[in-house]
Coordinates of C-alpha atoms in Angstrom, one line a residue:
Chain D
X500 CA 81.4 103.6 124.4
X501 CA 80.7 99.9 123.9
X502 CA 82.8 98.0 121.4
X503 CA 79.9 97.8 118.9
X504 CA 79.2 101.5 119.3
X505 CA 82.8 102.4 118.6
X506 CA 82.8 100.3 115.5
X507 CA 79.5 101.8 114.3
X508 CA 80.9 105.3 115.0
X509 CA 84.0 104.6 112.9
X510 CA 81.9 102.9 110.2
X511 CA 79.8 106.1 109.9
X512 CA 82.8 108.2 109.0
X513 CA 84.3 105.6 106.8
X514 CA 81.1 105.6 104.8
X515 CA 81.1 109.4 104.4
X516 CA 84.7 109.3 103.2
X517 CA 84.1 106.5 100.8
X518 CA 81.1 108.1 99.1
X519 CA 82.9 111.5 98.9
X520 CA 86.0 110.0 97.3
X521 CA 85.7 110.1 93.5
X522 CA 88.4 107.5 93.0
X523 CA 86.9 105.0 95.4
X524 CA 83.4 105.4 93.9
X525 CA 84.6 105.2 90.4
X526 CA 86.8 102.2 90.7
X527 CA 84.7 100.2 93.1
X528 CA 81.2 101.1 91.9
X529 CA 81.2 102.6 88.4
X530 CA 84.1 100.5 87.0
X531 CA 82.5 97.1 87.6
X532 CA 79.2 98.2 86.2
X533 CA 80.9 99.5 83.1
X534 CA 82.7 96.2 82.7
X535 CA 79.5 94.2 83.2
X536 CA 77.8 96.2 80.4
X537 CA 80.9 95.9 78.2
X538 CA 81.4 92.1 78.6
X539 CA 77.8 91.1 78.7
X540 CA 77.2 93.4 75.7
X541 CA 80.1 92.1 73.7
X542 CA 79.5 88.4 74.3
X543 CA 75.7 88.8 74.5
X544 CA 73.7 85.8 75.4
X545 CA 76.0 83.4 73.6
X546 CA 76.5 80.2 75.5
X547 CA 79.9 79.5 77.0
X548 CA 80.1 76.0 75.5
X549 CA 81.8 73.7 78.0
X550 CA 80.1 75.4 81.0
X551 CA 76.7 75.3 79.5
X552 CA 75.7 78.8 80.7
X553 CA 75.2 82.2 79.0
X554 CA 78.0 84.7 78.9
X555 CA 75.9 87.1 80.9
X556 CA 75.3 84.4 83.5
X557 CA 79.0 84.0 83.7
X558 CA 79.9 87.6 83.9
X559 CA 77.5 88.5 86.8
X560 CA 79.6 86.5 89.4
X561 CA 82.8 87.5 87.6
X562 CA 82.0 91.2 87.9
X563 CA 80.8 90.7 91.5
X564 CA 84.3 89.2 92.2
X565 CA 85.9 92.3 90.7
X566 CA 83.7 94.6 92.7
X567 CA 84.2 92.8 96.0
X568 CA 88.0 92.6 95.6
X569 CA 88.0 96.3 94.7
X570 CA 85.9 97.2 97.7
X571 CA 88.1 95.2 100.1
X572 CA 91.7 94.5 99.0
X573 CA 92.2 97.5 96.7
X574 CA 90.3 100.0 98.9
X575 CA 91.8 98.8 102.2
X576 CA 95.3 98.8 100.8
X577 CA 95.1 102.3 99.3
X578 CA 93.3 103.8 102.4
X579 CA 95.7 102.2 104.9
X580 CA 98.7 103.6 103.0
X581 CA 97.1 107.0 102.9
X582 CA 96.3 106.9 106.6
X583 CA 99.8 105.8 107.5
X584 CA 101.7 108.1 105.2
X585 CA 99.6 111.2 106.1
X586 CA 100.4 110.7 109.8
X587 CA 96.7 110.1 110.6
X588 CA 97.2 106.5 111.7
X589 CA 99.9 107.5 114.1
X590 CA 97.7 110.3 115.4
X591 CA 94.8 107.9 115.8
X592 CA 97.1 105.6 117.8
X593 CA 97.5 108.5 120.2
X594 CA 93.8 108.4 121.0
X595 CA 92.1 105.8 123.2
X596 CA 90.5 104.2 120.1
X597 CA 91.6 100.5 120.0
X598 CA 93.3 99.5 116.8
X599 CA 90.9 96.6 116.2
X600 CA 87.9 99.0 116.4
X601 CA 89.4 101.2 113.7
X602 CA 90.1 98.2 111.5
X603 CA 86.7 96.7 112.2
X604 CA 85.0 100.0 111.1
X605 CA 86.9 99.8 107.9
X606 CA 86.0 96.2 107.2
X607 CA 82.3 97.0 107.9
X608 CA 82.5 99.7 105.3
X609 CA 84.1 97.2 102.8
X610 CA 81.4 94.6 103.6
X611 CA 78.5 97.1 103.1
X612 CA 79.9 98.3 99.8
X613 CA 80.4 94.7 98.7
X614 CA 76.8 93.7 99.6
X615 CA 75.6 96.8 97.7
X616 CA 77.6 95.8 94.6
X617 CA 76.2 92.2 94.7
X618 CA 72.7 93.7 94.7
X619 CA 73.5 96.2 91.9
X620 CA 75.3 93.7 89.6
X621 CA 72.6 91.0 90.2
X622 CA 69.8 93.5 89.4
X623 CA 71.5 94.7 86.2
X624 CA 72.1 91.1 85.2
X625 CA 68.4 90.3 85.9
X626 CA 66.9 93.4 84.2
X627 CA 69.2 93.8 81.2
X628 CA 70.3 90.2 80.5
X629 CA 67.7 88.0 82.2
X630 CA 70.2 86.4 84.5
X631 CA 68.3 84.6 87.2
X632 CA 68.5 85.8 90.8
X633 CA 69.9 82.8 92.7
X634 CA 67.3 82.5 95.4
X635 CA 68.1 79.0 96.6
X636 CA 71.8 79.7 97.1
X637 CA 71.4 82.9 99.1
X638 CA 73.0 81.4 102.2
X639 CA 76.0 80.2 100.1
X640 CA 76.3 83.7 98.6
X641 CA 76.3 85.4 102.0
X642 CA 78.9 83.0 103.4
X643 CA 81.1 83.5 100.3
X644 CA 80.8 87.3 100.7
X645 CA 81.6 87.1 104.4
X646 CA 84.6 84.9 104.0
X647 CA 85.8 86.9 101.0
X648 CA 85.4 90.3 102.8
X649 CA 87.4 89.0 105.7
X650 CA 90.1 87.4 103.5
X651 CA 90.6 90.3 101.0
X652 CA 90.5 93.0 103.7
X653 CA 93.2 91.2 105.6
X654 CA 95.2 90.8 102.4
X655 CA 94.7 94.5 101.7
X656 CA 96.1 95.3 105.2
X657 CA 99.1 93.0 104.5
X658 CA 99.6 94.6 101.1
X659 CA 99.6 98.1 102.6
X660 CA 102.6 97.2 104.7
X661 CA 104.6 96.4 101.6
X662 CA 103.7 99.7 99.9
X663 CA 106.3 102.4 100.6
X664 CA 104.4 105.6 99.7
X665 CA 101.0 107.0 98.6
X666 CA 102.3 107.5 95.1
X667 CA 103.2 103.8 94.9
X668 CA 99.8 102.5 96.2
X669 CA 97.8 102.5 92.9
X670 CA 100.5 101.0 90.6
X671 CA 101.5 98.3 93.2
X672 CA 97.9 97.4 94.0
X673 CA 96.9 97.2 90.3
X674 CA 100.1 95.2 89.6
X675 CA 98.9 92.7 92.1
X676 CA 95.2 92.4 91.1
X677 CA 95.0 93.0 87.4
X678 CA 97.1 89.9 86.3
X679 CA 95.1 87.8 88.7
X680 CA 91.8 89.0 87.3
X681 CA 93.0 88.0 83.8
X682 CA 94.3 84.6 84.7
X683 CA 91.3 83.8 86.9
X684 CA 88.8 84.2 84.2
X685 CA 87.2 87.4 85.5
X686 CA 87.7 89.3 82.3
X687 CA 88.1 86.7 79.5
X688 CA 85.9 83.5 80.0
X689 CA 87.8 80.7 81.7
X690 CA 87.2 78.5 78.6
X691 CA 89.6 80.8 76.7
X692 CA 92.4 80.4 79.3
X693 CA 94.9 77.5 79.1
X694 CA 94.5 74.9 81.8
X695 CA 98.0 75.4 83.1
X696 CA 97.3 79.1 83.6
X697 CA 94.1 78.3 85.5
X698 CA 96.0 75.9 87.7
X699 CA 98.4 78.6 88.6
X700 CA 95.5 81.0 89.2
X701 CA 93.8 78.5 91.5
X702 CA 96.7 78.8 94.0
X703 CA 95.9 82.6 94.4
X704 CA 92.8 83.7 96.2
X705 CA 90.9 85.5 93.4
X706 CA 90.2 82.5 91.2
X707 CA 88.7 80.3 94.0
X708 CA 86.7 83.3 95.2
X709 CA 85.3 83.7 91.7
X710 CA 84.5 80.0 91.5
X711 CA 82.6 80.1 94.8
X712 CA 80.4 82.9 93.4
X713 CA 80.1 81.1 90.1
X714 CA 78.8 78.0 91.8
X715 CA 76.2 80.1 93.6
X716 CA 75.1 81.8 90.4
X717 CA 75.3 78.7 88.1
X718 CA 71.7 77.7 87.3
X719 CA 73.0 74.1 86.9
X720 CA 74.1 74.0 90.5
X721 CA 72.2 71.4 92.6
X722 CA 71.5 72.0 96.2
X723 CA 72.6 74.9 98.4
X724 CA 75.6 75.9 96.3
X725 CA 78.2 76.0 99.1
X726 CA 81.7 75.7 97.5
X727 CA 83.6 74.7 100.7
X728 CA 86.8 73.7 98.9
X729 CA 87.3 77.0 97.2
X730 CA 86.2 79.0 100.2
X731 CA 88.9 77.1 102.3
X732 CA 91.6 78.4 99.9
X733 CA 90.2 82.0 100.2
X734 CA 90.1 81.7 104.0
X735 CA 93.6 80.3 104.2
X736 CA 94.8 83.4 102.3
X737 CA 92.9 85.6 104.7
X738 CA 94.6 84.0 107.7
X739 CA 98.0 84.4 106.0
X740 CA 97.1 88.0 105.4
X741 CA 96.2 88.7 109.0
X742 CA 99.5 87.1 110.2
X743 CA 101.5 89.2 107.8
X744 CA 99.6 92.4 108.7
X745 CA 100.1 91.9 112.4
X746 CA 103.8 91.0 111.9
X747 CA 104.6 94.1 109.8
X748 CA 102.0 96.6 111.1
X749 CA 103.4 100.1 111.5
X750 CA 101.8 103.3 112.7
X751 CA 104.3 105.8 111.5
X752 CA 104.9 107.1 108.0
X753 CA 107.6 105.2 106.2
X754 CA 109.2 108.3 104.8
X755 CA 111.5 110.4 107.0
Chain S
X769 CA 108.3 117.8 142.8
X770 CA 104.8 116.7 143.6
X771 CA 103.1 118.6 140.8
X772 CA 105.4 117.5 138.1
X773 CA 103.5 116.4 135.0
X774 CA 106.6 115.3 133.2
X775 CA 109.7 114.0 134.9
X776 CA 112.7 112.8 132.9
X777 CA 116.1 111.6 134.2
X778 CA 119.1 110.7 132.0
X779 CA 117.1 110.1 128.9
X780 CA 119.2 108.5 126.1
X781 CA 118.3 107.5 122.6
X782 CA 120.5 106.4 119.7
X783 CA 119.7 105.6 116.0
X784 CA 122.4 103.2 115.2
X785 CA 125.7 105.1 115.6
X786 CA 124.0 108.5 116.0
X787 CA 123.3 109.6 119.5
X788 CA 120.1 111.6 119.2
X789 CA 119.6 112.2 122.9
X790 CA 122.6 112.2 125.3
X791 CA 121.2 112.3 128.8
X792 CA 118.2 114.7 129.1
X793 CA 116.9 115.8 132.5
X794 CA 113.6 117.6 132.6
X795 CA 110.7 118.5 134.8
X796 CA 107.5 120.1 133.6
X797 CA 105.0 121.3 136.2
X798 CA 101.2 121.4 136.2
X799 CA 99.8 124.3 134.1
X800 CA 103.1 125.2 132.7
X801 CA 103.9 126.0 129.1
X802 CA 107.3 124.5 128.4
X803 CA 109.3 124.9 125.2
X804 CA 112.0 122.8 123.6
X805 CA 114.1 125.2 121.6
X806 CA 116.7 124.0 119.2
X807 CA 117.9 123.9 115.6
X808 CA 116.8 121.1 113.2
X809 CA 118.2 117.8 114.1
X810 CA 118.9 118.8 117.7
X811 CA 116.8 116.0 119.2
X812 CA 113.5 117.9 119.9
X813 CA 111.2 115.6 118.0
X814 CA 113.1 112.5 119.3
X815 CA 112.6 113.7 122.9
X816 CA 108.9 114.5 122.4
X817 CA 108.3 111.2 120.7
X818 CA 109.7 109.3 123.7
X819 CA 107.4 111.4 126.0
X820 CA 104.4 110.7 123.8
X821 CA 105.1 107.0 123.9
X822 CA 105.8 106.6 120.2
X823 CA 109.5 105.9 120.5
X824 CA 111.3 103.5 122.9
X825 CA 114.2 105.0 124.8
X826 CA 117.6 103.3 125.3
X827 CA 118.2 104.5 128.9
X828 CA 116.8 106.8 131.6
X829 CA 113.6 107.1 133.5
X830 CA 110.5 108.9 132.1
X831 CA 107.3 109.6 133.8
X832 CA 104.4 111.4 132.1
X833 CA 101.2 111.9 134.2
X834 CA 102.6 109.4 136.7
X835 CA 103.1 106.6 134.1
X836 CA 105.9 105.4 131.9
X837 CA 104.6 106.3 128.4
X838 CA 106.3 103.3 126.9
X839 CA 103.8 101.0 128.5
X840 CA 100.9 103.3 129.0
X841 CA 97.4 102.2 127.9
X842 CA 94.2 103.7 126.7
X843 CA 93.3 105.6 129.8
X844 CA 96.7 107.4 129.7
X845 CA 96.2 108.2 126.0
X846 CA 92.9 109.8 126.9
X847 CA 94.7 112.3 129.2
X848 CA 97.3 113.3 126.6
X849 CA 96.8 115.2 123.3
X850 CA 99.2 115.6 120.4
X851 CA 100.0 117.7 117.5
X852 CA 102.5 115.8 115.4
X853 CA 105.0 117.4 113.2
X854 CA 103.5 115.9 110.1
X855 CA 99.8 115.1 109.9
X856 CA 97.3 115.8 107.2
X857 CA 93.7 115.4 108.4
X858 CA 91.1 113.6 106.3
X859 CA 90.6 116.0 103.4
X860 CA 87.0 114.7 102.6
X861 CA 85.6 115.4 106.1
X862 CA 84.6 118.8 107.3
X863 CA 86.1 120.5 110.3
X864 CA 83.1 119.6 112.4
X865 CA 82.9 116.0 111.2
X866 CA 86.6 115.5 111.9
X867 CA 86.1 116.7 115.4
X868 CA 83.0 114.6 115.9
X869 CA 84.9 111.6 114.7
X870 CA 87.8 112.1 117.2
X871 CA 85.4 113.1 120.0
X872 CA 83.7 109.7 119.6
X873 CA 87.0 108.0 120.7
X874 CA 86.9 109.5 124.2
X875 CA 84.6 108.7 127.1
X876 CA 84.7 112.4 128.0
X877 CA 85.3 115.1 125.5
X878 CA 85.1 118.8 125.0
X879 CA 82.2 120.4 123.1
X880 CA 82.9 120.2 119.3
X881 CA 81.5 123.8 118.6
X882 CA 83.4 125.3 121.5
X883 CA 86.6 123.7 120.4
X884 CA 86.1 125.0 116.9
X885 CA 85.7 128.5 118.3
X886 CA 88.7 128.1 120.5
X887 CA 91.0 127.5 117.6
X888 CA 89.3 130.2 115.5
X889 CA 87.8 128.0 112.8
X890 CA 84.2 129.1 113.5
X891 CA 83.6 130.3 110.0
X892 CA 85.2 127.2 108.5
X893 CA 83.3 124.6 110.6
X894 CA 81.5 123.2 107.6
X895 CA 84.4 123.4 105.1
X896 CA 86.1 120.2 104.2
X897 CA 89.6 119.9 105.7
X898 CA 91.1 119.6 102.2
X899 CA 89.9 123.1 101.4
X900 CA 91.6 124.8 104.4
X901 CA 94.8 126.8 104.1
X902 CA 98.0 125.3 105.7
X903 CA 97.6 127.5 108.8
X904 CA 93.9 126.5 109.2
X905 CA 94.7 122.8 108.8
X906 CA 97.3 123.1 111.6
X907 CA 94.6 124.8 113.8
X908 CA 92.3 121.9 113.0
X909 CA 95.1 119.6 114.1
X910 CA 95.3 121.5 117.4
X911 CA 91.5 121.3 117.8
X912 CA 91.8 117.5 117.4
X913 CA 94.5 117.5 120.1
X914 CA 92.1 119.4 122.4
X915 CA 88.9 117.5 121.7
X916 CA 89.6 114.7 124.2
X917 CA 90.0 117.3 127.0
X918 CA 93.5 116.1 127.7
X919 CA 95.4 117.5 130.7
X920 CA 98.7 117.5 128.8
X921 CA 99.4 118.6 125.3
X922 CA 102.4 117.9 123.1
X923 CA 102.8 120.4 120.2
X924 CA 105.6 119.5 117.9
X925 CA 106.5 122.6 115.9
X926 CA 102.9 123.9 115.9
X927 CA 103.7 126.9 113.7
X928 CA 106.4 125.7 111.3
X929 CA 105.6 126.9 107.8
X930 CA 103.0 129.5 108.9
X931 CA 102.9 133.1 107.6
X932 CA 103.2 135.7 110.3
X933 CA 99.5 136.3 110.8
X934 CA 98.8 132.5 111.1
X935 CA 101.6 132.3 113.7
X936 CA 100.0 135.1 115.8
X937 CA 96.7 133.3 115.6
X938 CA 98.3 130.0 116.7
X939 CA 100.0 131.8 119.6
X940 CA 96.6 133.0 120.7
X941 CA 95.4 129.4 120.7
X942 CA 98.2 128.4 122.9
X943 CA 97.5 131.4 125.2
X944 CA 94.0 130.1 125.3
X945 CA 95.3 126.7 126.5
X946 CA 97.1 128.4 129.3
X947 CA 93.9 130.1 130.4
X948 CA 92.0 126.8 130.6
X949 CA 94.8 125.4 132.7
X950 CA 96.4 122.9 130.3
X951 CA 100.0 121.8 130.6
X952 CA 101.8 122.2 127.3
X953 CA 105.1 121.0 126.0
X954 CA 106.0 122.5 122.6
X955 CA 109.0 122.4 120.4
X956 CA 110.0 125.2 118.2
X957 CA 113.0 126.6 116.4
X958 CA 111.7 130.1 116.6
X959 CA 113.2 132.2 119.4
X960 CA 110.3 134.7 119.4
X961 CA 107.8 131.9 119.7
X962 CA 109.6 130.5 122.8
X963 CA 109.8 134.0 124.2
X964 CA 106.2 134.8 123.6
X965 CA 104.6 131.6 124.8
X966 CA 106.8 129.7 127.2
X967 CA 107.0 129.9 130.9
X968 CA 110.3 128.0 130.7
X969 CA 112.5 127.1 127.9
X970 CA 115.1 124.3 127.4
X971 CA 117.6 124.8 124.7
X972 CA 118.6 121.5 123.0
X973 CA 121.6 121.1 120.8
X974 CA 123.2 117.9 119.6
X975 CA 121.0 115.8 122.0
X976 CA 121.7 117.7 125.1
X977 CA 120.0 120.5 127.1
X978 CA 122.6 123.2 127.1
X979 CA 120.5 125.8 128.9
X980 CA 117.2 126.0 130.7
X981 CA 115.2 128.7 132.4
X982 CA 112.6 131.3 131.9
X983 CA 113.1 133.1 128.5
X984 CA 114.4 136.2 130.4
X985 CA 116.8 134.2 132.5
X986 CA 118.1 132.0 129.8
X987 CA 121.8 131.7 129.4
X988 CA 122.3 134.1 132.3
X989 CA 120.8 136.8 130.2
X990 CA 120.1 139.0 133.2
X991 CA 123.8 139.3 133.9
X992 CA 124.8 139.7 130.3
X993 CA 126.5 142.8 129.0
X994 CA 124.6 145.6 127.4
X995 CA 125.6 146.6 123.9
X996 CA 125.7 150.4 123.1
X997 CA 126.2 151.2 119.5
X998 CA 126.2 154.3 117.4
X999 CA 127.8 156.0 114.3
X1000 CA 130.5 158.7 114.5
X1001 CA 132.8 160.1 111.8
X1002 CA 136.0 158.1 111.6
X1003 CA 138.0 161.0 112.9
X1004 CA 136.1 160.9 116.2
X1005 CA 136.2 157.2 116.7
X1006 CA 139.5 157.1 118.5
X1007 CA 138.3 159.9 120.9
X1008 CA 135.2 157.9 121.8
X1009 CA 137.2 154.8 122.5
X1010 CA 139.6 156.8 124.7
X1011 CA 136.8 158.5 126.6
X1012 CA 135.0 155.4 127.8
X1013 CA 136.5 152.2 129.1
X1014 CA 135.0 148.8 128.0
X1015 CA 135.0 146.2 125.3
X1016 CA 135.0 148.1 122.0
X1017 CA 134.5 146.8 118.5
X1018 CA 133.4 148.4 115.3
X1019 CA 132.7 147.9 111.6
X1020 CA 131.5 150.0 108.7
X1021 CA 131.7 153.2 110.7
X1022 CA 129.5 151.8 113.5
X1023 CA 131.1 151.5 116.9
X1024 CA 129.9 149.0 119.5
X1025 CA 130.7 149.0 123.2
X1026 CA 129.9 146.0 125.5
X1027 CA 129.7 146.9 129.1
X1028 CA 128.5 145.5 132.4
X1029 CA 127.9 149.1 133.6
X1030 CA 125.7 150.7 131.0
X1031 CA 124.6 153.7 133.2
X1032 CA 128.1 154.9 133.8
X1033 CA 129.3 154.1 130.3
X1034 CA 126.4 156.1 128.7
X1035 CA 127.0 159.0 131.0
X1036 CA 130.7 159.1 130.1
X1037 CA 129.9 158.6 126.4
X1038 CA 127.3 161.4 126.1
X1039 CA 129.4 163.7 128.2
X1040 CA 132.3 163.2 125.8
X1041 CA 130.1 163.7 122.8
X1042 CA 128.5 166.9 124.0
X1043 CA 131.9 168.3 125.1
X1044 CA 133.4 167.6 121.7
X1045 CA 130.3 168.5 119.6
X1046 CA 130.0 165.0 118.2
X1047 CA 126.7 163.6 117.2
X1048 CA 126.1 159.9 118.2
X1049 CA 124.2 158.8 115.1
X1050 CA 121.7 156.0 115.3
X1051 CA 122.4 155.5 119.0
X1052 CA 121.1 152.1 120.3
X1053 CA 121.2 150.5 123.7
X1054 CA 120.4 146.8 123.7
X1055 CA 120.6 143.8 125.9
X1056 CA 121.4 140.7 123.9
X1057 CA 118.2 139.1 122.7
X1058 CA 117.2 135.5 123.3
X1059 CA 118.2 135.0 119.7
X1060 CA 121.8 136.2 120.4
X1061 CA 122.0 133.9 123.5
X1062 CA 120.6 131.0 121.5
X1063 CA 122.9 131.4 118.6
X1064 CA 125.8 131.7 121.0
X1065 CA 124.7 128.6 122.9
X1066 CA 124.1 126.5 119.9
X1067 CA 127.4 127.5 118.4
X1068 CA 126.0 129.2 115.4
X1069 CA 127.8 132.3 114.2
X1070 CA 125.8 135.3 115.4
X1071 CA 127.1 137.7 112.8

């Protein structure tokens, strides 16, 4: 089979598994939608003063950030730990399937789910809260999504190497992402977060990723909406993630 | 040997201070079913992991299908199938989907439906793997090992944890592999399994092969002494011992005679019994089983 066919083959089965997994569907698809309804409902159409945009307009890119990080980093970390600890990864290594084809199939799955979430969240924002669909910044949106998928998938791979067991995967993953959502302004608006905390958050990848989305969705944005500075930070984290993942990659279960 | 599929000389492997393998020599021929038999911790899985290419050795030469597994690539991996000791298949995919997924990794593969039938999962083909019993999951595992139509199969403890009927079913699968001409290397700590399946057996204990041969030959079993045992009243025991020469022992009213000449010994014994009107209760004549030989070889107390 050609390389592309191998990746497509793996992608097909990754999709089946994703949509059949109640935990994956709930946390990646349902959870962000519930949060969007909750936050936009709570804060309504009130303007977030210094930013000059509606709360709903703020939360659409915020919840997209949440959904994409969930579809990539969280999902990849949990699945890789499960694959490794169940012995399936080692078994797969015993077949002629190249490692990169397997990982690529998984990243394609994360990307497709991410695109779907961007569409769902954008549509809910438009229909329920009148948040405008950012037509002029679509190229910027796509680039942000591609860079983010790559970066957070590779960080998910790297994180999976640090997780010792399947039982430890949900708590460790949540321990990593939940505080970052909070300090990055994904849950509470960034205007409520002290500047010092935001500065710390800017060092980590979730905050700049959110800012890149926010730029694309901000009706006040002039031009194409590419946020290269923040995307560079996200990409740098992605490269660090790949290096770590390659350095610490292991096929065999960690126990025994 | 020209038709050797696996050829190993002086294989050594240590984990820190612990020597897991202390110089293993081994030859497995085309079409043969070969069993590693040994207690837990004997080095079976270490040995098989080196042959599978998962583990690096410290010393020795290893050739599997004409290549060193340590550096073998994708083409080699397509010719070898595995059942690992611990592997849970994807619970959310059905039996058929699991096999279709693995089939896609191979340039040439077996028919998915035929392979499902071969391992006896025909009725479960559209059941999700997570819903299968332990024995059925193991059979799915074997099916995955077969799907790439490998020439050589490594089965690491394929029936551990099975109930008796699941074990019989798994044995039939391995017999099926023999019929389609596969070479199989399996590990087991069940004597009866090695006896039922293997053409040749190597007993491993403490990292060394301490005996090798066909199950019948193993440990010089052909030349081993026959054990004749029976019950007689205590008063008659001394008479029996006096009547027949040999290595006598006894406990709880049961007498045991080990002899290299069972025909003569039985003749003398029964002649004495008839002449003295003694009934030889629960008379048994047995050659030591593979289990006895194994327990003796691995230094475990047989009684």
